Short mmCIF file of C-alpha atoms in Angstrom, two decimals:
data_model
loop_
_atom_site.label_atom_id
_atom_site.label_comp_id
_atom_site.label_asym_id
_atom_site.label_seq_id
_atom_site.Cartn_x
_atom_site.Cartn_y
_atom_site.Cartn_z
CA MET A 1 -0.62 0.27 0.12
CA SER A 2 3.04 2.31 0.52
CA GLN A 3 3.93 4.63 -2.11
CA LEU A 4 7.69 4.29 -1.62
CA SER A 5 7.73 0.47 -1.66
CA PRO A 6 9.10 -1.47 -4.88
CA GLY A 7 6.68 -2.11 -7.38
CA PRO A 8 4.76 -3.36 -9.59
CA GLY A 9 4.23 -0.21 -11.15
CA ASP A 10 7.56 1.18 -11.47
CA ALA A 11 6.75 -1.28 -14.98
CA ILE A 12 4.33 0.67 -16.36
CA ARG A 13 4.73 3.75 -18.00
CA VAL A 14 2.37 7.09 -17.92
CA ALA A 15 2.25 9.10 -21.49
CA VAL A 16 -0.41 11.01 -21.87
CA SER A 17 -1.97 12.55 -25.80
CA ALA A 18 -5.05 14.69 -27.21
CA VAL A 19 -7.80 14.50 -28.94
CA ILE A 20 -8.10 18.47 -30.57
CA PHE A 21 -11.91 19.02 -31.60
CA SER A 22 -11.84 22.10 -34.21
CA LEU A 23 -14.58 22.98 -36.98
CA ARG A 24 -12.83 22.89 -40.58
CA SER A 25 -14.65 24.20 -43.99
CA ASP A 26 -15.31 22.16 -46.12
CA PRO A 27 -16.87 23.94 -49.89
CA ASP A 28 -19.53 22.19 -48.76
CA ALA A 29 -20.01 22.21 -45.15
CA ASP A 30 -17.49 22.70 -41.75
CA ARG A 31 -17.11 19.10 -39.94
CA LEU A 32 -16.37 17.92 -37.79
CA MET A 33 -12.55 17.39 -37.66
CA ILE A 34 -9.24 16.43 -35.27
CA PRO A 35 -5.61 16.65 -35.79
CA LEU A 36 -3.64 14.23 -36.29
CA VAL A 37 -0.23 13.08 -36.32
CA ARG A 38 2.07 10.84 -38.48
CA ARG A 39 4.20 8.23 -36.53
CA THR A 40 7.78 8.17 -37.51
CA ARG A 41 8.92 5.27 -35.83
CA ALA A 42 8.56 1.60 -34.88
CA PRO A 43 5.36 0.80 -32.85
CA HIS A 44 2.80 1.29 -36.16
CA GLU A 45 5.92 3.59 -37.94
CA GLY A 46 3.87 5.85 -40.31
CA MET A 47 0.29 5.30 -39.26
CA TRP A 48 -1.54 7.89 -37.77
CA ALA A 49 -1.57 8.20 -33.81
CA LEU A 50 -3.16 11.27 -31.13
CA PRO A 51 -0.18 14.29 -30.67
CA GLY A 52 1.44 12.87 -27.11
CA GLY A 53 4.87 12.15 -25.57
CA TRP A 54 6.18 12.25 -22.46
CA PRO A 55 5.52 13.65 -19.65
CA GLY A 56 9.27 15.44 -17.54
CA THR A 57 10.38 13.70 -14.09
CA THR A 58 8.82 17.79 -12.57
CA GLU A 59 6.03 18.34 -15.03
CA GLY A 60 2.44 17.90 -14.58
CA LEU A 61 0.16 15.83 -16.32
CA ASP A 62 -1.89 18.78 -17.58
CA ASP A 63 1.41 20.92 -18.70
CA ALA A 64 2.63 17.77 -20.38
CA ALA A 65 -0.01 17.31 -22.23
CA ALA A 66 -0.27 21.52 -23.95
CA ARG A 67 3.71 20.75 -24.67
CA THR A 68 3.85 17.54 -26.30
CA LEU A 69 0.81 19.30 -27.80
CA ALA A 70 2.18 22.56 -29.28
CA GLU A 71 5.29 20.06 -29.57
CA THR A 72 3.37 18.06 -32.11
CA THR A 73 0.53 20.41 -34.47
CA ALA A 74 2.14 23.80 -32.78
CA LEU A 75 -1.43 24.37 -31.64
CA THR A 76 -2.55 26.11 -28.00
CA PRO A 77 -6.33 25.45 -27.20
CA SER A 78 -6.75 27.64 -24.67
CA TYR A 79 -7.46 25.49 -21.87
CA LEU A 80 -6.36 21.32 -22.02
CA GLU A 81 -9.65 19.29 -19.98
CA GLN A 82 -8.49 16.16 -19.32
CA LEU A 83 -11.02 13.31 -20.96
CA TYR A 84 -10.27 10.20 -19.35
CA THR A 85 -6.91 7.71 -18.52
CA PHE A 86 -6.89 4.65 -20.80
CA GLY A 87 -4.97 1.46 -19.06
CA ASP A 88 -5.97 -1.61 -21.12
CA VAL A 89 -2.87 -4.17 -20.89
CA ASP A 90 -2.59 -5.07 -24.19
CA ARG A 91 -3.18 -0.99 -25.63
CA SER A 92 0.98 -0.21 -26.95
CA PRO A 93 3.82 -2.79 -27.16
CA THR A 94 4.90 -2.20 -23.63
CA ARG A 95 2.21 -1.11 -20.82
CA VAL A 96 1.21 2.11 -21.14
CA VAL A 97 -0.65 4.46 -19.19
CA SER A 98 -2.40 7.34 -21.91
CA VAL A 99 -3.77 9.65 -19.82
CA VAL A 100 -5.70 11.08 -22.69
CA TYR A 101 -7.28 15.75 -21.95
CA TRP A 102 -9.54 16.51 -24.90
CA ALA A 103 -10.11 20.31 -25.90
CA LEU A 104 -12.41 22.11 -28.52
CA LEU A 105 -10.28 24.62 -30.61
CA ARG A 106 -12.41 28.06 -32.47
CA SER A 107 -11.47 27.21 -36.44
CA ASP A 108 -10.57 31.04 -36.40
CA LEU A 109 -7.63 30.84 -34.01
CA VAL A 110 -6.51 27.24 -35.52
CA ASP A 111 -5.55 29.12 -38.85
CA ALA A 112 -4.19 31.55 -36.80
CA GLN A 113 -2.17 29.71 -35.58
CA ARG A 114 -0.52 28.32 -38.37
CA ALA A 115 -0.36 31.90 -39.76
CA VAL A 116 2.27 32.58 -37.23
CA ALA A 117 3.83 28.64 -35.98
CA GLY A 118 3.42 27.09 -39.80
CA ALA A 119 2.32 24.15 -40.51
CA PRO A 120 4.31 21.12 -38.29
CA GLU A 121 4.92 18.27 -40.83
CA ASN A 122 3.56 15.12 -40.35
CA VAL A 123 0.37 16.29 -39.21
CA GLU A 124 -2.97 17.30 -40.97
CA TRP A 125 -6.70 17.11 -40.11
CA PHE A 126 -9.16 14.19 -40.00
CA ASP A 127 -12.97 14.20 -40.11
CA VAL A 128 -14.07 12.86 -36.83
CA ASP A 129 -16.47 9.81 -38.62
CA ASP A 130 -13.62 9.19 -41.42
CA LEU A 131 -11.18 8.17 -39.92
CA PRO A 132 -8.51 6.65 -41.11
CA ALA A 133 -7.04 3.25 -38.58
CA LEU A 134 -4.99 5.16 -36.19
CA ALA A 135 -2.27 3.12 -33.99
CA PHE A 136 -2.36 1.97 -31.08
CA ASP A 137 -6.32 2.63 -29.64
CA HIS A 138 -6.15 5.89 -30.64
CA ASN A 139 -9.42 5.09 -32.58
CA HIS A 140 -11.38 3.98 -29.65
CA ILE A 141 -9.96 6.92 -27.43
CA ALA A 142 -11.18 9.26 -30.61
CA GLY A 143 -14.65 7.35 -30.31
CA TYR A 144 -14.59 7.85 -26.31
CA ALA A 145 -13.82 11.33 -26.97
CA LEU A 146 -16.51 11.44 -29.57
CA TRP A 147 -19.38 10.44 -27.55
CA ARG A 148 -18.43 12.71 -24.56
CA LEU A 149 -18.48 15.96 -26.61
CA ARG A 150 -21.84 15.06 -28.02
CA ASN A 151 -22.56 13.13 -25.19
CA LYS A 152 -22.47 16.85 -23.25
CA VAL A 153 -23.52 19.28 -26.10
CA GLY A 154 -26.55 18.20 -25.30
CA TYR A 155 -26.90 19.92 -21.48
CA SER A 156 -24.32 22.64 -21.58
CA ARG A 157 -23.04 25.19 -23.50
CA ILE A 158 -20.06 23.55 -24.66
CA ALA A 159 -20.82 24.78 -28.17
CA ALA A 160 -19.54 28.18 -27.23
CA GLY A 161 -16.39 26.37 -27.40
CA LEU A 162 -16.70 26.17 -31.50
CA LEU A 163 -18.16 30.09 -31.75
CA PRO A 164 -16.28 33.39 -31.99
CA ASP A 165 -18.29 35.47 -28.61
CA GLU A 166 -21.04 36.72 -30.97
CA PHE A 167 -23.26 34.60 -33.28
CA THR A 168 -26.82 33.90 -34.95
CA LEU A 169 -29.24 31.02 -33.93
CA THR A 170 -28.57 29.76 -37.73
CA GLU A 171 -25.08 29.58 -36.50
CA LEU A 172 -24.96 27.80 -33.20
CA ARG A 173 -27.97 25.16 -34.49
CA GLU A 174 -25.36 24.73 -37.19
CA VAL A 175 -22.82 23.64 -34.82
CA TYR A 176 -24.47 21.10 -32.39
CA GLU A 177 -25.78 20.02 -36.27
CA THR A 178 -22.35 19.70 -37.08
CA VAL A 179 -20.98 18.10 -33.46
CA LEU A 180 -24.34 15.71 -33.38
CA GLY A 181 -24.53 14.29 -36.96
CA ARG A 182 -27.56 15.31 -37.09
CA ARG A 183 -30.43 17.66 -38.53
CA LEU A 184 -32.38 20.01 -35.84
CA ASP A 185 -35.74 21.49 -36.14
CA PRO A 186 -35.01 25.44 -36.99
CA SER A 187 -38.26 26.46 -35.81
CA ASN A 188 -37.64 24.29 -32.83
CA PHE A 189 -34.18 25.67 -31.62
CA ARG A 190 -34.89 29.25 -32.10
CA ARG A 191 -38.29 28.86 -29.46
CA LEU A 192 -35.44 26.64 -27.05
CA LEU A 193 -32.62 28.97 -27.21
CA GLU A 194 -34.64 31.77 -27.23
CA GLY A 195 -36.66 31.13 -24.08
CA SER A 196 -34.07 29.97 -22.09
CA GLU A 197 -31.22 32.35 -20.04
CA GLU A 198 -28.46 31.11 -21.94
CA LEU A 199 -28.86 33.65 -24.90
CA VAL A 200 -28.60 37.01 -25.01
CA PRO A 201 -29.60 39.60 -27.86
CA THR A 202 -26.79 41.43 -28.80
CA GLU A 203 -27.51 44.71 -30.40
CA SER A 204 -26.37 43.91 -33.76
CA PHE A 205 -27.04 41.72 -36.61
CA ARG A 206 -25.05 39.40 -39.02
CA THR A 207 -25.95 41.26 -42.58
CA GLY A 208 -25.43 39.30 -45.88
CA LYS A 209 -27.36 38.36 -48.49
CA HIS A 210 -30.23 36.72 -46.20
CA ARG A 211 -31.93 38.92 -44.18
CA PRO A 212 -30.52 40.61 -41.17
CA ALA A 213 -30.21 38.02 -38.22
CA ARG A 214 -29.26 39.46 -34.28
CA LEU A 215 -26.28 38.63 -33.18
CA TYR A 216 -26.24 36.16 -29.77
CA ARG A 217 -23.18 35.79 -26.91
CA TYR A 218 -24.06 33.31 -23.81
CA ASN A 219 -25.02 35.14 -20.44
CA ALA A 220 -22.11 34.55 -17.87
CA ASP A 221 -24.62 35.39 -15.41
CA ALA A 222 -26.25 32.24 -16.13
CA GLU A 223 -26.25 28.97 -13.71
CA VAL A 224 -24.13 26.83 -15.03
CA GLU A 225 -24.96 22.67 -14.19
CA THR A 226 -21.66 22.05 -14.91
CA LEU A 227 -18.86 24.21 -15.39
CA GLY A 228 -16.23 23.15 -16.55
CA PRO A 229 -13.29 23.98 -18.65
CA LEU A 230 -14.83 22.70 -22.13
CA GLU A 231 -18.49 25.35 -20.67
CA ALA A 232 -16.35 27.65 -19.82
CA MET B 1 6.68 9.94 -29.72
CA SER B 2 7.40 6.49 -29.74
CA GLN B 3 5.69 4.62 -27.05
CA LEU B 4 8.80 2.69 -27.12
CA SER B 5 11.42 4.77 -26.28
CA PRO B 6 13.58 6.06 -23.56
CA GLY B 7 12.12 8.86 -22.09
CA PRO B 8 11.66 10.57 -18.88
CA GLY B 9 8.14 7.81 -18.15
CA ASP B 10 10.00 5.53 -17.24
CA ALA B 11 10.11 7.89 -13.96
CA ILE B 12 6.63 7.95 -12.76
CA ARG B 13 4.97 5.50 -11.54
CA VAL B 14 1.16 4.45 -10.93
CA ALA B 15 -0.65 4.18 -8.73
CA VAL B 16 -4.62 3.12 -8.54
CA SER B 17 -6.86 4.29 -5.87
CA ALA B 18 -11.38 5.31 -4.68
CA VAL B 19 -13.08 6.64 -3.19
CA ILE B 20 -16.95 4.70 -1.84
CA PHE B 21 -19.87 6.33 -1.28
CA SER B 22 -22.98 5.47 0.64
CA LEU B 23 -25.21 6.85 3.58
CA ARG B 24 -24.77 5.35 6.52
CA SER B 25 -27.11 5.20 9.54
CA ASP B 26 -26.37 7.91 12.65
CA PRO B 27 -29.18 7.87 15.19
CA ASP B 28 -30.96 11.16 14.51
CA ALA B 29 -29.89 10.05 10.30
CA ASP B 30 -27.83 8.76 7.48
CA ARG B 31 -24.49 10.92 6.75
CA LEU B 32 -22.63 10.51 3.17
CA MET B 33 -19.56 8.57 3.99
CA ILE B 34 -16.35 7.09 2.67
CA PRO B 35 -14.40 4.45 3.54
CA LEU B 36 -10.90 4.84 5.23
CA VAL B 37 -7.02 2.80 5.48
CA ARG B 38 -4.84 3.94 8.15
CA ARG B 39 -1.57 3.66 6.99
CA THR B 40 1.38 1.32 8.34
CA ARG B 41 4.20 3.11 7.33
CA ALA B 42 6.30 5.47 5.57
CA PRO B 43 5.40 7.99 3.73
CA HIS B 44 2.25 9.52 6.21
CA GLU B 45 2.10 6.75 8.64
CA GLY B 46 -0.44 6.87 10.79
CA MET B 47 -2.47 8.81 8.06
CA TRP B 48 -5.90 8.09 6.46
CA ALA B 49 -5.90 7.97 3.26
CA LEU B 50 -8.43 6.76 0.14
CA PRO B 51 -7.92 2.41 -0.52
CA GLY B 52 -5.70 1.86 -3.37
CA GLY B 53 -2.44 0.62 -4.38
CA TRP B 54 -0.48 -0.89 -7.43
CA PRO B 55 -1.36 -2.18 -10.67
CA GLY B 56 -0.37 -5.22 -11.62
CA THR B 57 1.86 -5.31 -14.85
CA THR B 58 -1.06 -7.51 -16.79
CA GLU B 59 -4.17 -6.69 -14.73
CA GLY B 60 -6.11 -3.58 -16.18
CA LEU B 61 -5.94 -0.43 -13.65
CA ASP B 62 -10.44 -0.98 -13.40
CA ASP B 63 -8.88 -5.18 -12.74
CA ALA B 64 -6.85 -3.04 -10.24
CA ALA B 65 -8.79 -0.60 -8.44
CA ALA B 66 -10.88 -3.81 -8.32
CA ARG B 67 -8.53 -5.86 -6.44
CA THR B 68 -6.69 -2.62 -4.18
CA LEU B 69 -10.18 -1.88 -2.96
CA ALA B 70 -11.21 -6.20 -1.65
CA GLU B 71 -7.35 -6.15 -0.13
CA THR B 72 -7.95 -3.16 2.24
CA THR B 73 -11.19 -2.74 2.67
CA ALA B 74 -13.49 -6.17 1.56
CA LEU B 75 -15.28 -4.30 -0.25
CA THR B 76 -16.80 -5.01 -3.51
CA PRO B 77 -19.07 -2.07 -5.79
CA SER B 78 -21.05 -4.36 -9.16
CA TYR B 79 -18.78 -1.55 -9.94
CA LEU B 80 -16.48 1.16 -10.12
CA GLU B 81 -16.12 4.24 -12.59
CA GLN B 82 -12.52 5.90 -13.58
CA LEU B 83 -12.68 9.24 -11.81
CA TYR B 84 -10.50 11.99 -12.95
CA THR B 85 -6.16 10.62 -12.85
CA PHE B 86 -3.82 12.98 -9.94
CA GLY B 87 -0.56 14.18 -10.98
CA ASP B 88 0.83 17.00 -8.95
CA VAL B 89 4.07 17.17 -9.36
CA ASP B 90 4.56 16.89 -5.76
CA ARG B 91 1.51 15.30 -4.21
CA SER B 92 3.90 12.43 -3.13
CA PRO B 93 7.42 11.85 -2.37
CA THR B 94 7.86 10.14 -5.03
CA ARG B 95 6.41 11.02 -8.32
CA VAL B 96 2.91 9.10 -8.81
CA VAL B 97 0.98 9.35 -10.95
CA SER B 98 -2.76 8.64 -8.58
CA VAL B 99 -5.48 6.78 -11.27
CA VAL B 100 -8.76 7.86 -8.68
CA TYR B 101 -11.90 5.84 -9.10
CA TRP B 102 -15.21 5.96 -7.76
CA ALA B 103 -18.85 4.06 -6.59
CA LEU B 104 -22.20 4.25 -4.79
CA LEU B 105 -22.28 1.75 -2.95
CA ARG B 106 -25.49 1.15 -1.06
CA SER B 107 -25.66 0.69 2.82
CA ASP B 108 -26.91 -2.68 3.25
CA LEU B 109 -24.46 -3.29 0.80
CA VAL B 110 -21.94 -3.07 2.96
CA ASP B 111 -23.33 -4.14 5.88
CA ALA B 112 -23.92 -7.32 3.87
CA GLN B 113 -20.18 -7.48 2.78
CA ARG B 114 -19.14 -7.08 6.31
CA ALA B 115 -20.89 -9.69 7.93
CA VAL B 116 -19.10 -12.21 5.11
CA ALA B 117 -15.32 -11.37 5.28
CA GLY B 118 -15.73 -9.52 8.95
CA ALA B 119 -14.54 -6.31 9.36
CA PRO B 120 -11.06 -5.81 7.91
CA GLU B 121 -8.20 -3.91 10.81
CA ASN B 122 -7.61 0.10 10.20
CA VAL B 123 -10.66 0.93 8.27
CA GLU B 124 -13.47 2.93 9.09
CA TRP B 125 -16.44 5.26 6.98
CA PHE B 126 -15.58 9.28 7.75
CA ASP B 127 -17.83 11.98 7.20
CA VAL B 128 -17.47 13.35 3.62
CA ASP B 129 -17.72 17.29 5.28
CA ASP B 130 -16.37 16.81 8.25
CA LEU B 131 -12.55 14.24 7.40
CA PRO B 132 -9.30 14.42 9.21
CA ALA B 133 -6.31 15.16 7.56
CA LEU B 134 -5.56 12.95 5.13
CA ALA B 135 -2.30 11.87 3.26
CA PHE B 136 -0.71 13.08 -0.10
CA ASP B 137 -3.17 14.69 -1.57
CA HIS B 138 -5.74 12.29 -0.79
CA ASN B 139 -8.30 15.73 1.05
CA HIS B 140 -8.01 17.22 -2.25
CA ILE B 141 -9.17 13.86 -4.01
CA ALA B 142 -11.88 13.62 -1.62
CA GLY B 143 -13.09 16.98 -2.23
CA TYR B 144 -13.01 16.47 -6.26
CA ALA B 145 -15.09 13.55 -5.81
CA LEU B 146 -17.69 14.67 -3.33
CA TRP B 147 -17.36 18.24 -5.85
CA ARG B 148 -18.39 15.49 -9.57
CA LEU B 149 -20.85 13.87 -7.12
CA ARG B 150 -23.23 16.69 -5.60
CA ASN B 151 -22.65 18.54 -9.42
CA LYS B 152 -24.24 14.76 -11.03
CA VAL B 153 -26.55 14.08 -9.22
CA GLY B 154 -28.47 16.90 -10.55
CA TYR B 155 -29.45 16.22 -13.86
CA SER B 156 -29.08 11.81 -12.84
CA ARG B 157 -30.68 8.70 -11.75
CA ILE B 158 -26.68 8.82 -9.15
CA ALA B 159 -28.84 8.57 -6.06
CA ALA B 160 -30.10 4.91 -7.58
CA GLY B 161 -26.85 4.29 -6.77
CA LEU B 162 -28.19 4.26 -2.98
CA LEU B 163 -31.35 3.26 -2.90
CA PRO B 164 -33.25 -0.09 -3.38
CA ASP B 165 -34.29 -0.92 -6.17
CA GLU B 166 -37.99 0.65 -5.26
CA PHE B 167 -38.17 3.34 -2.88
CA THR B 168 -40.95 5.77 -1.33
CA LEU B 169 -41.05 9.72 -3.38
CA THR B 170 -39.53 10.66 1.29
CA GLU B 171 -36.31 7.83 0.72
CA LEU B 172 -35.53 10.25 -1.78
CA ARG B 173 -35.79 12.90 -1.41
CA GLU B 174 -33.99 12.24 1.61
CA VAL B 175 -31.75 10.66 -0.91
CA TYR B 176 -30.92 14.14 -2.20
CA GLU B 177 -30.97 15.47 0.55
CA THR B 178 -27.88 13.85 2.27
CA VAL B 179 -26.16 13.93 -0.46
CA LEU B 180 -27.05 17.63 -1.73
CA GLY B 181 -26.31 18.67 1.68
CA ARG B 182 -29.33 20.72 2.32
CA ARG B 183 -33.21 20.87 2.31
CA LEU B 184 -35.53 20.59 0.21
CA ASP B 185 -39.20 21.54 -1.35
CA PRO B 186 -41.13 17.87 -0.16
CA SER B 187 -44.30 19.49 -1.98
CA ASN B 188 -41.12 20.89 -5.69
CA PHE B 189 -39.71 17.46 -5.98
CA ARG B 190 -42.88 15.69 -5.59
CA ARG B 191 -44.37 17.47 -8.26
CA LEU B 192 -41.13 17.15 -10.29
CA LEU B 193 -40.75 13.97 -9.14
CA GLU B 194 -44.38 12.90 -10.17
CA GLY B 195 -43.90 14.88 -13.16
CA SER B 196 -40.95 13.08 -15.39
CA GLU B 197 -40.76 10.52 -17.22
CA GLU B 198 -37.78 9.17 -14.84
CA LEU B 199 -39.71 7.13 -12.16
CA VAL B 200 -42.49 4.95 -12.45
CA PRO B 201 -44.81 3.77 -9.89
CA THR B 202 -45.42 -0.04 -8.16
CA GLU B 203 -48.53 -1.85 -7.21
CA SER B 204 -47.14 -1.76 -3.48
CA PHE B 205 -46.41 0.73 -0.41
CA ARG B 206 -44.61 1.57 2.23
CA THR B 207 -46.44 1.20 5.51
CA GLY B 208 -45.53 2.14 9.45
CA LYS B 209 -46.04 4.10 12.04
CA HIS B 210 -46.89 7.09 8.98
CA ARG B 211 -49.47 6.45 6.16
CA PRO B 212 -48.49 4.61 3.46
CA ALA B 213 -46.13 5.44 0.27
CA ARG B 214 -46.34 4.64 -2.57
CA LEU B 215 -43.35 2.61 -3.81
CA TYR B 216 -41.88 3.63 -7.25
CA ARG B 217 -39.39 2.79 -9.31
CA TYR B 218 -36.17 3.81 -11.98
CA ASN B 219 -37.77 3.53 -15.46
CA ALA B 220 -35.55 0.94 -17.23
CA ASP B 221 -36.80 2.17 -20.16
CA ALA B 222 -36.38 6.16 -19.58
CA GLU B 223 -33.97 7.51 -21.88
CA VAL B 224 -30.68 8.71 -19.67
CA GLU B 225 -28.45 11.64 -21.16
CA THR B 226 -25.18 10.37 -19.78
CA LEU B 227 -25.33 6.36 -19.12
CA GLY B 228 -22.38 6.27 -16.98
CA PRO B 229 -22.00 3.68 -14.81
CA LEU B 230 -23.25 5.38 -11.55
CA GLU B 231 -26.33 5.57 -13.09
CA ALA B 232 -27.24 2.10 -13.96
#
């Protein structure tokens, strides 16, 4: 029981990985995507994997996740939230326990960071619903992250992490539709959101080829049931 | 990046711990309590700590959590859910990353398991709102588990994990009150629950010194938004 006694824990190594969701534009529509890194050595050389690496001895797990993500992809989300720790015995040729983090990253911030840091080699964005066969158990991990995201979007303001500060109800609905992977009834959606205390109408409007649409923002004063970083 | 390359990950050890909530009877009322184990060696010898230990090299994390919990406390919840992984650099004299699990355990099952396995030495139940100073960062961990439980009870059928299969609305309200640590208005509670699809009235009644009270059960067919093991 002592945390100082020699034990089998010695033979298990700790890694960190990250699943970063963003809405990337297709010619037709936005798609929910994650960045993957092509492995350059064994095991699974040449396969795509989640960005990640090894925590330093004097580095906390959160810091390690942010650092390894930045080193591999040049991406820096405002906040990474711990998702789950994967430790199946056979998930890697040697015994590795992976502490996985996730984040939402606004598309315009991805582009802005790319403009500064350049696009790293061996990194590409993939549609979460159309991933290739990934290294290790990373398909399983990505699938779990997606399940949690789709589950969470129903009862939280998670969509805020994928939108600018002000947005139209149509833009908000489209984020929900992309994340959930299905169409929502526009009238029902509008009625539900307009009646909630979650959203605050602004005095600004989006103008363009359609008739002007009012911009909304999330109500910072509304009581949020689950105040996790992903909803901040 | 390779999961086979030698790296600092080697110097970090992996442990598992568990926070087991149950409603234990006081002369006056039920209290929300967790079992703690008194440490018999350094570091923090003599202090109370969460039950736990080291995963075996060929043992998954879930199995390790269940095994070490049984070895230290003789308790076997029907299901342990992973809560969070704690990895701050200074949480232990040596670098230990602790994968923490939690569970709800019905009071009558605690008693039944005790009757079979006996009461292990060095184990006691403590009121979650009145914990002593614990070893390592275990006060922090227990506080986080309690926060998650209180947060989750609001939007899930988590109370089912603390109740028998059939229960009166008063019993259900008392579980909520004990978990949340505050009184709820009985009429509002009754109105809210009777109007939901969550509960199904049975044809049985609890009789005693008060007037008979109808027994309810959770509706197995109702769609639950967050289908975690704690709500099963």
